[in-house]
């Protein structure tokens, strides 16, 4: 089965072709970072309009890369939610229009399921079961993954997601957009221990997170410095922030593995590309005899490959989810638990 995947939940337009026998054939991505940079964040209306411009040219690109005609596509998967309503509607309408024209089935995919399964695209893909750390600008969650479609929440953030905390800290330090990579790069030049920032909920006894207090601690330090923060102070603050957030994510992930009795951790989402986080997780896992798997860097952020793959798996396991009526809806807010199916 050849599945065309379409991702348009926020500010990246991603298209990909996944073959259930040959694997990932091609993928293409357009990021809107440059367009949104002058606004300091994603502008939903601009994001939606850009998805309209990019979707079909990217579809042509992935078909050309794979050497396949559009008629060879057996099904189309698209991100149904969660995400920005207007952006989701673009992907949903393109997917359903193509499916209608081709007389092919279409399937809506949960964005977080796509991220959750993205490490399975790697050559050294982990086996079920595993614990998944989903860590991005919009989500920070620990999930127990028993099998495909079998997901249980272990813990999640009670306020800011980790990536959101990175972006807000970047703004406090006067760094550019997007903030996460900028904070991480600056932290490499910081002095370890110069700022010992709080580790919220590290010892809470559960697997939930909270990062708003850490952001507030950075704000307090900036104010104490009188707002005129030199470059070294910024680097030291960035280092303190990164060390704190990594410490919490590592501690909770190791606790989740111990609690479930599992030996494998899968990390997905944009923050999963963070070098400091990967180093911390790898070292902690090595000491305890655990294994950690990550998606390729290209698949840490939003992408079409993860949607094509998740859609293919849904159609393989539950063909009844295929829609041939093309009366689509999108779900800007959508609990991952809503898609759990019995195996």
CSV table of C-alpha atoms in Angstrom, one decimal:
chain,number,residue,atom,x,y,z
A,1,UNK,CA,0.0,0.0,0.0
A,2,UNK,CA,1.3,3.4,-1.0
A,3,UNK,CA,0.2,6.2,1.3
A,4,UNK,CA,0.6,9.9,0.8
A,5,UNK,CA,0.9,11.8,4.1
A,6,UNK,CA,0.0,15.5,4.6
A,7,UNK,CA,1.0,17.4,7.7
A,8,UNK,CA,-0.2,21.0,8.2
A,9,UNK,CA,-1.0,21.4,11.9
A,10,UNK,CA,1.0,24.5,12.6
A,11,UNK,CA,3.8,26.2,10.7
A,12,UNK,CA,5.4,23.4,8.6
A,13,UNK,CA,3.9,21.9,5.5
A,14,UNK,CA,5.1,18.3,5.2
A,15,UNK,CA,4.4,15.7,2.5
A,16,UNK,CA,5.7,12.2,2.2
A,17,UNK,CA,5.1,8.8,0.5
A,18,UNK,CA,5.3,5.7,2.6
A,19,UNK,CA,5.1,2.2,1.1
A,20,UNK,CA,4.1,-0.6,3.5
A,21,UNK,CA,6.5,-2.9,1.8
A,22,UNK,CA,9.4,-0.7,0.8
A,23,UNK,CA,9.2,1.9,3.6
A,24,UNK,CA,9.6,5.6,3.3
A,25,UNK,CA,10.1,6.5,-0.4
A,26,UNK,CA,10.3,10.3,-0.2
A,27,UNK,CA,9.5,13.3,1.9
A,28,UNK,CA,9.6,17.1,1.6
A,29,UNK,CA,9.1,19.9,4.1
A,30,UNK,CA,8.6,23.7,4.0
A,31,UNK,CA,9.1,25.6,7.2
A,32,UNK,CA,7.5,29.0,7.8
A,33,UNK,CA,10.1,30.1,10.4
A,34,UNK,CA,11.4,32.9,8.2
A,35,UNK,CA,7.9,34.3,7.6
A,36,UNK,CA,6.9,34.2,11.3
A,37,UNK,CA,10.2,35.5,12.7
A,38,UNK,CA,9.4,39.2,12.4
A,39,UNK,CA,6.2,38.6,14.5
A,40,UNK,CA,8.1,36.6,17.2
A,41,UNK,CA,5.8,33.6,16.9
A,42,UNK,CA,3.3,31.8,14.6
A,43,UNK,CA,0.5,33.9,13.1
A,44,UNK,CA,-2.3,31.5,12.4
A,45,UNK,CA,-3.8,33.3,9.4
A,46,UNK,CA,-0.4,33.6,7.7
A,47,UNK,CA,0.3,29.9,8.4
A,48,UNK,CA,-2.9,28.8,6.8
A,49,UNK,CA,-2.4,30.8,3.7
A,50,UNK,CA,1.2,29.5,3.3
A,51,UNK,CA,0.0,25.9,3.6
A,52,UNK,CA,-2.4,26.6,0.6
A,53,UNK,CA,0.6,27.8,-1.5
A,54,UNK,CA,2.9,24.9,-0.6
A,55,UNK,CA,0.8,21.7,-0.4
A,56,UNK,CA,0.4,20.8,-4.0
A,57,UNK,CA,3.9,21.7,-5.1
A,58,UNK,CA,5.3,19.6,-2.3
A,59,UNK,CA,3.0,16.7,-3.3
A,60,UNK,CA,4.4,17.0,-6.8
A,61,UNK,CA,8.0,17.0,-5.4
A,62,UNK,CA,7.6,13.8,-3.3
A,63,UNK,CA,5.9,12.0,-6.2
A,64,UNK,CA,8.8,13.0,-8.5
A,65,UNK,CA,11.4,12.0,-5.8
A,66,UNK,CA,9.8,8.5,-5.6
A,67,UNK,CA,9.3,8.2,-9.4
A,68,UNK,CA,5.6,7.6,-8.8
A,69,UNK,CA,2.5,9.0,-10.6
A,70,UNK,CA,-0.3,10.3,-8.5
A,71,UNK,CA,-2.5,7.5,-9.7
A,72,UNK,CA,-0.2,5.0,-7.9
A,73,UNK,CA,-1.3,6.4,-4.4
A,74,UNK,CA,-3.5,3.9,-2.7
A,75,UNK,CA,-4.6,6.1,0.3
A,76,UNK,CA,-4.1,9.5,1.7
A,77,UNK,CA,-3.4,10.4,5.3
A,78,UNK,CA,-3.6,13.8,6.8
A,79,UNK,CA,-3.3,15.5,10.2
A,80,UNK,CA,-6.8,15.8,11.6
A,81,UNK,CA,-5.7,17.4,14.9
A,82,UNK,CA,-4.7,18.8,17.3
A,83,UNK,CA,-3.3,22.0,15.9
A,84,UNK,CA,-4.4,25.4,14.5
A,85,UNK,CA,-7.9,25.1,13.0
A,86,UNK,CA,-7.2,27.0,9.8
A,87,UNK,CA,-4.0,25.1,9.2
A,88,UNK,CA,-5.6,21.8,9.8
A,89,UNK,CA,-8.4,22.6,7.4
A,90,UNK,CA,-5.9,23.2,4.5
A,91,UNK,CA,-4.4,19.8,4.9
A,92,UNK,CA,-7.8,18.1,5.4
A,93,UNK,CA,-9.3,19.8,2.3
A,94,UNK,CA,-6.3,19.0,0.1
A,95,UNK,CA,-6.2,15.4,1.2
A,96,UNK,CA,-10.0,14.8,0.7
A,97,UNK,CA,-10.0,16.6,-2.7
A,98,UNK,CA,-7.1,14.4,-4.0
A,99,UNK,CA,-8.8,11.3,-2.5
A,100,UNK,CA,-12.1,12.2,-4.2
A,101,UNK,CA,-10.4,12.8,-7.5
A,102,UNK,CA,-8.5,9.5,-7.3
A,103,UNK,CA,-11.4,7.5,-5.8
A,104,UNK,CA,-9.1,6.5,-2.9
A,105,UNK,CA,-9.7,6.2,0.8
A,106,UNK,CA,-8.5,8.9,3.2
A,107,UNK,CA,-7.7,8.7,6.9
A,108,UNK,CA,-7.3,11.4,9.5
A,109,UNK,CA,-4.3,11.0,11.8
A,110,UNK,CA,-3.7,12.3,15.3
A,111,UNK,CA,-0.6,14.6,15.3
A,112,UNK,CA,0.8,13.2,18.5
A,113,UNK,CA,0.5,9.6,17.3
A,114,UNK,CA,2.6,10.6,14.3
A,115,UNK,CA,5.3,12.0,16.6
A,116,UNK,CA,5.0,9.0,18.9
A,117,UNK,CA,5.6,6.6,16.0
A,118,UNK,CA,8.2,8.6,14.2
A,119,UNK,CA,11.2,6.7,15.7
A,120,UNK,CA,9.8,3.6,14.1
A,121,UNK,CA,10.9,5.0,10.7
A,122,UNK,CA,14.6,4.6,11.7
A,123,UNK,CA,16.6,1.6,10.6
A,124,UNK,CA,17.1,0.6,14.3
A,125,UNK,CA,13.5,1.0,15.2
A,126,UNK,CA,12.5,-0.1,18.7
A,127,UNK,CA,10.1,-2.9,19.4
A,128,UNK,CA,6.9,-2.6,21.4
A,129,UNK,CA,6.4,-2.1,24.3
A,130,UNK,CA,8.2,1.2,25.3
A,131,UNK,CA,7.8,4.4,27.2
A,132,UNK,CA,7.5,7.5,25.0
A,133,UNK,CA,8.6,11.0,25.9
A,134,UNK,CA,6.8,13.5,23.7
A,135,UNK,CA,8.5,16.8,24.1
A,136,UNK,CA,7.8,19.8,21.9
A,137,UNK,CA,6.6,23.4,21.8
A,138,UNK,CA,3.0,22.4,22.6
A,139,UNK,CA,3.3,19.1,24.5
A,140,UNK,CA,5.3,17.4,27.2
A,141,UNK,CA,4.0,14.0,28.0
A,142,UNK,CA,5.1,10.6,29.1
A,143,UNK,CA,3.2,7.7,27.5
A,144,UNK,CA,3.1,4.0,28.0
A,145,UNK,CA,3.0,2.3,24.6
A,146,UNK,CA,2.1,-1.3,24.7
A,147,UNK,CA,1.4,-1.8,21.0
A,148,UNK,CA,0.3,0.2,18.0
A,149,UNK,CA,-2.9,2.0,19.1
A,150,UNK,CA,-2.4,1.2,22.7
A,151,UNK,CA,-1.3,4.3,24.6
A,152,UNK,CA,-1.8,5.3,28.2
A,153,UNK,CA,-0.8,8.6,29.7
A,154,UNK,CA,1.7,8.4,32.5
A,155,UNK,CA,2.2,12.1,33.1
A,156,UNK,CA,2.1,15.5,31.4
A,157,UNK,CA,2.8,19.2,31.9
A,158,UNK,CA,0.4,21.1,34.1
A,159,UNK,CA,1.2,24.4,32.5
A,160,UNK,CA,3.9,25.3,29.9
A,161,UNK,CA,5.3,22.6,27.6
A,162,UNK,CA,9.1,22.3,27.6
A,163,UNK,CA,9.5,23.8,24.1
A,164,UNK,CA,7.2,26.7,25.2
A,165,UNK,CA,9.5,27.3,28.2
A,166,UNK,CA,12.5,27.4,25.8
A,167,UNK,CA,10.8,30.0,23.6
A,168,UNK,CA,9.7,32.2,26.5
A,169,UNK,CA,13.2,32.0,28.0
A,170,UNK,CA,14.7,33.0,24.7
A,171,UNK,CA,12.4,36.1,24.6
A,172,UNK,CA,13.5,37.1,28.1
A,173,UNK,CA,17.1,36.8,27.0
A,174,UNK,CA,16.5,38.8,23.9
A,175,UNK,CA,17.3,35.9,21.5
A,176,UNK,CA,15.7,35.3,18.1
A,177,UNK,CA,12.9,33.2,16.9
A,178,UNK,CA,12.6,30.2,17.2
A,179,UNK,CA,13.9,30.4,20.7
A,180,UNK,CA,14.7,26.7,21.6
A,181,UNK,CA,17.7,26.2,19.3
A,182,UNK,CA,19.0,29.7,20.2
A,183,UNK,CA,18.9,29.0,23.9
A,184,UNK,CA,20.6,25.6,23.5
A,185,UNK,CA,23.4,27.1,21.4
A,186,UNK,CA,24.0,29.9,23.9
A,187,UNK,CA,24.0,27.5,26.8
A,188,UNK,CA,27.1,25.8,25.4
A,189,UNK,CA,29.1,29.0,26.3
A,190,UNK,CA,27.6,29.2,29.8
A,191,UNK,CA,29.3,28.5,33.1
A,192,UNK,CA,27.8,25.3,34.8
A,193,UNK,CA,26.3,26.1,38.2
A,194,UNK,CA,26.6,29.9,37.8
A,195,UNK,CA,22.8,30.0,38.1
A,196,UNK,CA,21.2,27.1,40.0
A,197,UNK,CA,17.6,27.4,38.8
A,198,UNK,CA,14.7,25.4,40.3
A,199,UNK,CA,13.8,21.9,39.1
A,200,UNK,CA,9.9,22.1,39.3
A,201,UNK,CA,8.2,18.8,40.4
A,202,UNK,CA,11.4,16.8,40.0
A,203,UNK,CA,10.5,15.1,43.4
A,204,UNK,CA,6.7,15.3,43.2
A,205,UNK,CA,6.3,11.6,43.4
A,206,UNK,CA,4.4,11.5,40.1
A,207,UNK,CA,5.3,11.8,36.4
A,208,UNK,CA,3.7,15.2,35.8
A,209,UNK,CA,5.7,18.3,34.8
A,210,UNK,CA,5.6,22.0,35.4
A,211,UNK,CA,7.8,24.6,33.6
A,212,UNK,CA,6.1,27.9,34.3
A,213,UNK,CA,8.0,28.4,37.5
A,214,UNK,CA,11.4,27.8,35.8
A,215,UNK,CA,10.5,30.5,33.3
A,216,UNK,CA,9.6,32.8,36.1
A,217,UNK,CA,12.9,32.1,37.8
A,218,UNK,CA,14.7,33.2,34.6
A,219,UNK,CA,12.6,36.4,34.6
A,220,UNK,CA,13.5,37.1,38.2
A,221,UNK,CA,17.2,36.8,37.5
A,222,UNK,CA,16.9,39.1,34.5
A,223,UNK,CA,15.1,41.7,36.6
A,224,UNK,CA,17.7,41.3,39.4
A,225,UNK,CA,20.4,42.2,36.8
A,226,UNK,CA,18.5,45.4,36.0
A,227,UNK,CA,17.5,44.3,32.5
A,228,UNK,CA,21.0,45.1,31.2
A,229,UNK,CA,22.3,41.5,30.8
A,230,UNK,CA,25.7,41.1,29.2
A,231,UNK,CA,26.4,38.2,26.8
A,232,UNK,CA,28.2,36.1,29.4
A,233,UNK,CA,25.4,36.5,31.9
A,234,UNK,CA,22.9,35.5,29.1
A,235,UNK,CA,25.0,32.4,28.4
A,236,UNK,CA,25.2,31.5,32.1
A,237,UNK,CA,21.4,31.9,32.5
A,238,UNK,CA,20.8,29.8,29.4
A,239,UNK,CA,23.1,27.1,30.8
A,240,UNK,CA,21.2,27.2,34.1
A,241,UNK,CA,17.9,27.0,32.3
A,242,UNK,CA,18.9,24.1,30.0
A,243,UNK,CA,20.5,22.1,32.8
A,244,UNK,CA,17.3,22.5,34.9
A,245,UNK,CA,14.9,21.5,32.2
A,246,UNK,CA,17.1,18.5,31.1
A,247,UNK,CA,17.5,17.4,34.7
A,248,UNK,CA,13.7,17.2,35.1
A,249,UNK,CA,13.0,15.5,31.8
A,250,UNK,CA,15.7,12.9,32.4
A,251,UNK,CA,14.6,12.2,36.0
A,252,UNK,CA,10.9,11.8,35.0
A,253,UNK,CA,11.8,9.6,32.0
A,254,UNK,CA,13.9,7.3,34.2
A,255,UNK,CA,11.2,7.1,36.8
A,256,UNK,CA,8.6,6.2,34.1
A,257,UNK,CA,10.8,3.3,32.9
A,258,UNK,CA,11.2,2.1,36.5
A,259,UNK,CA,7.5,2.4,37.2
A,260,UNK,CA,6.4,0.5,34.1
A,261,UNK,CA,9.3,-2.1,34.2
A,262,UNK,CA,10.1,-1.3,30.6
A,263,UNK,CA,13.7,-1.1,29.2
A,264,UNK,CA,13.2,1.2,26.2
A,265,UNK,CA,12.5,4.9,26.0
A,266,UNK,CA,11.4,6.6,22.7
A,267,UNK,CA,11.9,10.3,22.4
A,268,UNK,CA,9.9,12.3,19.9
A,269,UNK,CA,9.0,15.9,19.2
A,270,UNK,CA,11.0,19.0,18.4
A,271,UNK,CA,12.8,19.3,21.7
A,272,UNK,CA,13.9,15.7,21.1
A,273,UNK,CA,16.5,17.1,18.8
A,274,UNK,CA,18.1,19.0,21.6
A,275,UNK,CA,21.8,17.9,22.0
A,276,UNK,CA,21.9,18.5,25.8
A,277,UNK,CA,18.7,16.5,26.4
A,278,UNK,CA,20.0,13.6,24.2
A,279,UNK,CA,23.3,13.5,26.1
A,280,UNK,CA,21.5,13.5,29.5
A,281,UNK,CA,19.1,10.8,28.5
A,282,UNK,CA,21.8,8.6,27.0
A,283,UNK,CA,24.0,8.8,30.0
A,284,UNK,CA,21.2,8.2,32.5
A,285,UNK,CA,20.0,5.2,30.4
A,286,UNK,CA,23.5,3.8,30.0
A,287,UNK,CA,23.9,3.7,33.8
A,288,UNK,CA,20.6,1.9,34.3
A,289,UNK,CA,20.8,-0.5,31.4
A,290,UNK,CA,18.0,1.1,29.4
A,291,UNK,CA,17.9,1.9,25.7
A,292,UNK,CA,16.9,5.2,24.1
A,293,UNK,CA,15.7,5.7,20.6
A,294,UNK,CA,15.2,8.9,18.7
A,295,UNK,CA,13.8,9.8,15.3
A,296,UNK,CA,16.2,11.1,12.7
A,297,UNK,CA,16.7,14.8,13.2
A,298,UNK,CA,14.6,15.5,10.0
A,299,UNK,CA,11.6,13.9,11.7
A,300,UNK,CA,11.8,15.5,15.2
A,301,UNK,CA,9.8,18.5,14.0
A,302,UNK,CA,6.5,18.3,12.3
A,303,UNK,CA,6.7,16.3,9.0
A,304,UNK,CA,4.7,14.4,6.5
A,305,UNK,CA,6.6,11.1,6.9
A,306,UNK,CA,5.2,10.5,10.4
A,307,UNK,CA,1.7,11.1,9.2
A,308,UNK,CA,2.1,8.8,6.2
A,309,UNK,CA,3.5,6.1,8.4
A,310,UNK,CA,0.8,6.5,11.1
A,311,UNK,CA,-1.9,6.5,8.5
A,312,UNK,CA,-0.5,3.4,6.8
A,313,UNK,CA,-0.5,1.6,10.2
A,314,UNK,CA,-4.0,2.7,11.0
A,315,UNK,CA,-5.3,1.4,7.6
A,316,UNK,CA,-3.4,-1.8,8.1
A,317,UNK,CA,-4.7,-2.6,11.6
A,318,UNK,CA,-8.1,-1.1,11.3
A,319,UNK,CA,-9.3,-0.8,7.6
A,320,UNK,CA,-12.7,0.4,9.0
A,321,UNK,CA,-11.1,3.8,9.7
A,322,UNK,CA,-10.8,4.5,5.9
A,323,UNK,CA,-13.2,7.2,4.8
A,324,UNK,CA,-14.6,7.2,1.3
A,325,UNK,CA,-17.3,9.8,1.8
A,326,UNK,CA,-14.9,12.7,2.2
A,327,UNK,CA,-17.1,14.5,4.7
A,328,UNK,CA,-14.1,15.6,6.8
A,329,UNK,CA,-13.8,17.5,10.1
A,330,UNK,CA,-10.7,18.7,11.9
A,331,UNK,CA,-10.1,18.6,15.7
A,332,UNK,CA,-8.0,21.5,17.0
A,333,UNK,CA,-8.2,20.0,20.5
A,334,UNK,CA,-8.0,16.2,20.5
A,335,UNK,CA,-7.0,13.9,23.4
A,336,UNK,CA,-4.7,11.1,22.3
A,337,UNK,CA,-6.7,8.7,24.5
A,338,UNK,CA,-9.7,9.1,22.1
A,339,UNK,CA,-7.9,7.1,19.4
A,340,UNK,CA,-6.9,4.1,21.5
A,341,UNK,CA,-8.1,0.8,20.1
A,342,UNK,CA,-8.1,-2.7,21.4
A,343,UNK,CA,-5.5,-5.1,19.8
